[in-house]
XYZ file of C-alpha atoms in Angstrom:
307
model
C -28.977 -22.838 40.253
C -27.618 -23.533 43.725
C -29.240 -22.002 46.766
C -27.152 -19.944 49.173
C -27.247 -22.843 51.635
C -26.080 -25.341 49.005
C -23.297 -23.026 47.896
C -22.165 -22.562 51.493
C -21.746 -26.345 51.802
C -19.425 -26.493 48.802
C -15.722 -26.722 49.474
C -14.232 -23.573 48.005
C -10.830 -21.883 47.807
C -9.617 -18.383 46.982
C -6.162 -18.250 45.419
C -3.727 -15.458 44.736
C 0.026 -15.281 44.638
C 3.231 -13.887 43.220
C 6.668 -12.902 44.406
C 7.225 -12.055 48.098
C 6.737 -8.321 47.491
C 3.092 -9.029 46.652
C 2.256 -10.513 50.053
C 1.299 -7.060 51.324
C -1.015 -6.251 48.397
C -2.539 -9.726 48.813
C -3.249 -8.926 52.453
C -5.016 -5.722 51.403
C -7.091 -7.694 48.888
C -8.112 -10.287 51.486
C -9.051 -7.577 53.994
C -11.315 -5.960 51.393
C -12.969 -9.360 50.823
C -13.446 -9.767 54.552
C -15.220 -6.408 54.618
C -17.429 -6.573 51.523
C -17.818 -10.330 50.841
C -17.815 -11.843 54.317
C -19.715 -15.016 53.281
C -17.240 -15.718 50.497
C -14.270 -14.929 52.742
C -15.438 -17.058 55.681
C -16.520 -20.073 53.612
C -13.288 -20.334 51.618
C -9.830 -21.690 52.257
C -7.465 -18.878 51.286
C -4.054 -19.321 49.646
C -1.077 -17.179 48.700
C 1.356 -19.043 46.426
C 4.748 -17.412 46.732
C 7.682 -17.644 44.334
C 10.487 -17.359 46.877
C 10.507 -16.640 50.604
C 8.513 -13.797 52.130
C 9.185 -11.742 55.241
C 8.077 -13.307 58.499
C 5.999 -10.237 59.435
C 3.973 -10.584 56.250
C 3.584 -14.341 56.672
C 2.353 -13.834 60.233
C -0.049 -11.078 59.189
C -1.569 -13.251 56.451
C -1.904 -16.174 58.845
C -3.925 -13.946 61.200
C -6.656 -13.802 58.549
C -6.305 -17.547 57.847
C -4.385 -17.285 54.589
C -2.258 -20.347 53.847
C 1.170 -19.486 52.411
C 2.526 -22.097 50.018
C 5.712 -22.090 47.971
C 5.151 -22.543 44.258
C 5.964 -26.167 43.438
C 7.061 -25.472 39.870
C 9.458 -23.017 38.303
C 10.184 -22.420 34.654
C 13.087 -20.693 32.979
C 12.143 -17.336 31.478
C 12.800 -16.749 27.808
C 15.071 -13.706 27.678
C 14.189 -13.054 24.030
C 10.767 -11.734 25.073
C 11.190 -8.106 26.232
C 7.731 -7.998 27.842
C 8.634 -10.726 30.323
C 10.675 -8.240 32.319
C 7.304 -6.931 33.549
C 6.403 -10.371 34.922
C 7.941 -12.834 37.356
C 7.639 -16.546 38.022
C 4.816 -15.497 40.343
C 2.392 -15.488 37.408
C 2.605 -19.290 37.481
C 0.557 -19.181 40.668
C -2.522 -18.615 38.499
C -2.280 -22.164 37.215
C -2.551 -23.529 40.762
C -6.297 -23.036 40.319
C -6.338 -26.117 38.084
C -4.185 -28.171 40.446
C -6.436 -27.371 43.422
C -9.598 -28.194 41.471
C -9.035 -31.817 42.442
C -9.543 -30.919 46.120
C -12.253 -28.245 45.934
C -15.688 -27.811 44.362
C -14.683 -24.296 43.341
C -11.311 -22.561 43.118
C -11.272 -18.823 42.405
C -8.278 -16.728 41.407
C -7.959 -13.012 42.304
C -5.114 -10.675 41.318
C -3.344 -8.783 44.120
C -3.519 -5.368 42.440
C -7.239 -4.943 43.109
C -9.688 -4.652 45.974
C -13.158 -6.050 46.387
C -15.782 -3.276 46.545
C -19.162 -5.076 46.610
C -20.560 -8.364 47.894
C -19.524 -11.178 45.535
C -21.500 -13.982 47.150
C -24.775 -13.797 45.187
C -23.020 -13.566 41.818
C -20.616 -16.323 42.877
C -23.553 -18.634 43.699
C -25.155 -17.957 40.297
C -21.931 -18.942 38.513
C -21.615 -22.422 40.019
C -23.413 -24.175 37.143
C -20.607 -23.264 34.715
C -17.303 -25.098 34.378
C -15.488 -21.769 34.540
C -16.254 -18.087 34.928
C -13.980 -15.392 33.502
C -13.928 -11.626 32.988
C -14.129 -10.264 29.447
C -11.205 -8.010 28.668
C -13.262 -5.491 26.740
C -10.550 -5.586 24.075
C -10.807 -5.771 20.303
C -10.836 -9.550 20.111
C -7.097 -10.046 19.710
C -4.559 -11.432 22.143
C -1.400 -9.328 22.051
C 1.544 -11.312 20.793
C 4.922 -10.526 19.389
C 5.859 -10.090 15.742
C 7.207 -13.603 15.332
C 4.985 -16.328 16.694
C 5.545 -19.616 14.802
C 4.244 -21.822 17.604
C 1.028 -19.823 17.841
C 0.705 -19.951 14.056
C 0.895 -23.737 14.260
C -1.938 -23.798 16.816
C -3.997 -21.554 14.565
C -3.415 -23.774 11.529
C -4.477 -26.834 13.542
C -7.674 -25.072 14.573
C -6.651 -25.103 18.233
C -6.572 -21.339 18.659
C -8.589 -18.493 17.150
C -6.995 -15.095 17.909
C -10.181 -13.318 16.840
C -12.196 -14.711 19.744
C -12.829 -12.327 22.619
C -9.983 -12.559 25.141
C -10.273 -12.433 28.910
C -8.816 -10.386 31.717
C -7.096 -12.721 34.185
C -7.794 -10.674 37.326
C -10.745 -12.848 38.456
C -11.710 -16.315 37.286
C -12.974 -19.524 38.797
C -13.118 -23.263 38.164
C -16.210 -25.188 39.248
C -15.238 -28.696 38.148
C -12.288 -31.041 38.332
C -9.786 -29.784 35.750
C -6.540 -31.091 37.219
C -5.365 -32.286 33.791
C -5.092 -28.625 32.759
C -2.403 -27.937 35.355
C 0.453 -29.727 33.509
C -1.035 -28.564 30.215
C -0.964 -24.921 31.321
C 2.681 -25.235 32.355
C 3.545 -26.880 29.035
C 1.834 -24.145 27.022
C 3.512 -21.469 29.113
C 6.922 -23.018 28.534
C 6.343 -23.316 24.778
C 4.644 -19.962 24.149
C 6.048 -17.539 26.707
C 8.343 -15.943 24.104
C 5.441 -15.197 21.770
C 2.726 -13.925 24.100
C 2.807 -10.395 25.496
C 0.838 -11.496 28.575
C 1.789 -15.167 28.795
C -0.478 -16.205 31.680
C -3.614 -14.717 30.122
C -2.636 -16.010 26.705
C -2.397 -19.566 28.029
C -5.779 -19.211 29.745
C -7.350 -17.997 26.498
C -6.030 -21.022 24.610
C -7.277 -23.429 27.284
C -10.710 -21.792 27.311
C -11.056 -22.282 23.568
C -10.131 -25.959 23.657
C -10.890 -27.463 27.026
C -13.899 -25.745 28.626
C -17.467 -26.527 27.571
C -19.487 -24.014 29.601
C -18.083 -20.560 30.348
C -19.706 -17.583 32.063
C -18.274 -14.274 30.849
C -18.474 -11.402 33.301
C -18.631 -7.687 32.517
C -15.265 -5.940 32.544
C -17.075 -2.772 33.657
C -18.200 -4.511 36.852
C -15.265 -6.829 37.518
C -12.146 -4.980 36.385
C -12.652 -1.182 36.184
C -9.528 0.878 36.730
C -9.597 3.215 39.761
C -9.173 6.197 37.409
C -12.622 5.332 36.041
C -14.132 4.432 39.395
C -14.116 7.269 41.945
C -15.551 6.698 45.409
C -18.735 8.511 44.371
C -19.478 5.719 41.870
C -19.131 3.090 44.575
C -21.757 4.877 46.682
C -24.373 5.380 43.963
C -27.674 3.615 44.539
C -29.017 4.017 40.994
C -26.614 1.559 39.367
C -24.896 -1.722 40.172
C -21.559 -1.061 41.875
C -18.405 -2.734 40.570
C -17.259 -5.832 42.413
C -13.572 -4.976 42.057
C -11.471 -1.915 41.421
C -8.430 -3.180 39.535
C -5.260 -1.077 39.331
C -3.859 -2.779 36.241
C -0.832 -1.331 34.516
C 1.379 1.213 36.260
C 1.432 2.808 38.741
C -0.165 0.465 41.276
C -2.113 1.506 44.356
C 1.105 1.231 46.338
C 3.467 2.850 43.819
C 1.836 6.183 43.102
C -1.886 5.789 42.349
C -3.598 7.172 45.445
C -7.042 5.644 46.099
C -8.725 6.416 49.439
C -10.552 3.117 49.892
C -7.443 1.067 49.165
C -5.614 3.168 51.756
C -8.209 2.182 54.357
C -7.410 -1.488 53.843
C -3.692 -0.763 53.693
C -3.998 0.768 57.155
C -5.795 -2.373 58.327
C -2.881 -4.393 56.890
C -0.437 -2.395 59.010
C -2.642 -2.993 62.051
C -2.324 -6.733 61.386
C 1.440 -6.367 61.680
C 2.202 -6.459 57.967
C 5.288 -4.727 56.603
C 4.716 -1.249 55.069
C 5.132 -1.279 51.308
C 4.017 2.122 50.026
C 6.461 3.752 47.620
C 6.546 6.869 49.848
C 9.169 6.807 52.558
C 6.689 8.285 55.042
C 4.584 5.228 55.804
C 2.635 7.122 58.477
C 0.693 8.932 55.754
C -2.211 6.431 55.553
C -2.753 6.676 59.308
C -3.195 10.428 58.989
C -6.012 9.746 56.525
C -8.040 7.664 58.957
C -10.352 10.387 60.213
C -10.794 11.885 56.746
C -12.132 8.627 55.342
C -13.930 7.267 58.404
C -17.277 8.556 57.157
C -16.774 6.857 53.797
C -15.958 3.562 55.513
C -19.055 3.805 57.674
C -21.195 4.371 54.586
C -19.792 1.209 52.981
C -20.699 -0.809 56.052
C -24.311 0.272 55.660
C -24.536 -0.905 52.067
C -26.336 -4.236 51.460
């Protein structure tokens, strides 16, 4: 296993991305990393891959915390026959940039924008460097959701290239620790071919690649790396008698910014506004988070005291 000093010398990158409306949530995510995982944040090059053009205020705010904004180099036509794809955008293709960047970095880590970091990731990150990839278990029943008709997937199954009974992953947090650049065009090809058959096409592609291309995989606890905020009140984050979660992940709907109120996320949202980022709460009254500052100041101070 690498020492902290050896890990700090590795060239690492943190990647997230999506459509321009996710630049604000990405800023909140990065600010939470800066607070709770300072070593990880400071040692990494940080990227937001955007499908389209974002607002200048958001671009400037991200640049103030050293986030590089890059336009997605590839676009694919969506298959309109898949009704679930209306919940996704071409921004999901930014996940596959992890493989492309693996040719330039010793480690490339993906993080979804609809979550915040809530505990120091550095020690666990160092322990994971001996694996080709690390992923988060979905905690599901072993099946990848796909649509009723899936002839292309059936062909993969018949060829022994895909086993739908194997435990799937949650794509909110994963990392590559070796050069896997050949998987970048392969991921785009699989996405193009299978997007009509997979309910969550980006995660489905990652599951297929994991089964066929990766030799050593570390699987992380979904209870520690992707708990929903409904299951993770602030009191759980402050408990000393159990390991705190590393992320609180607002998967599904509503998001933190579209109706699910979560005090800690609001703290980082306020910091985003202080950076000059554009307000993006669903409420018209964007002064609301600033009125919460005093109420949650004590909670923030407690977090700063945690190891």
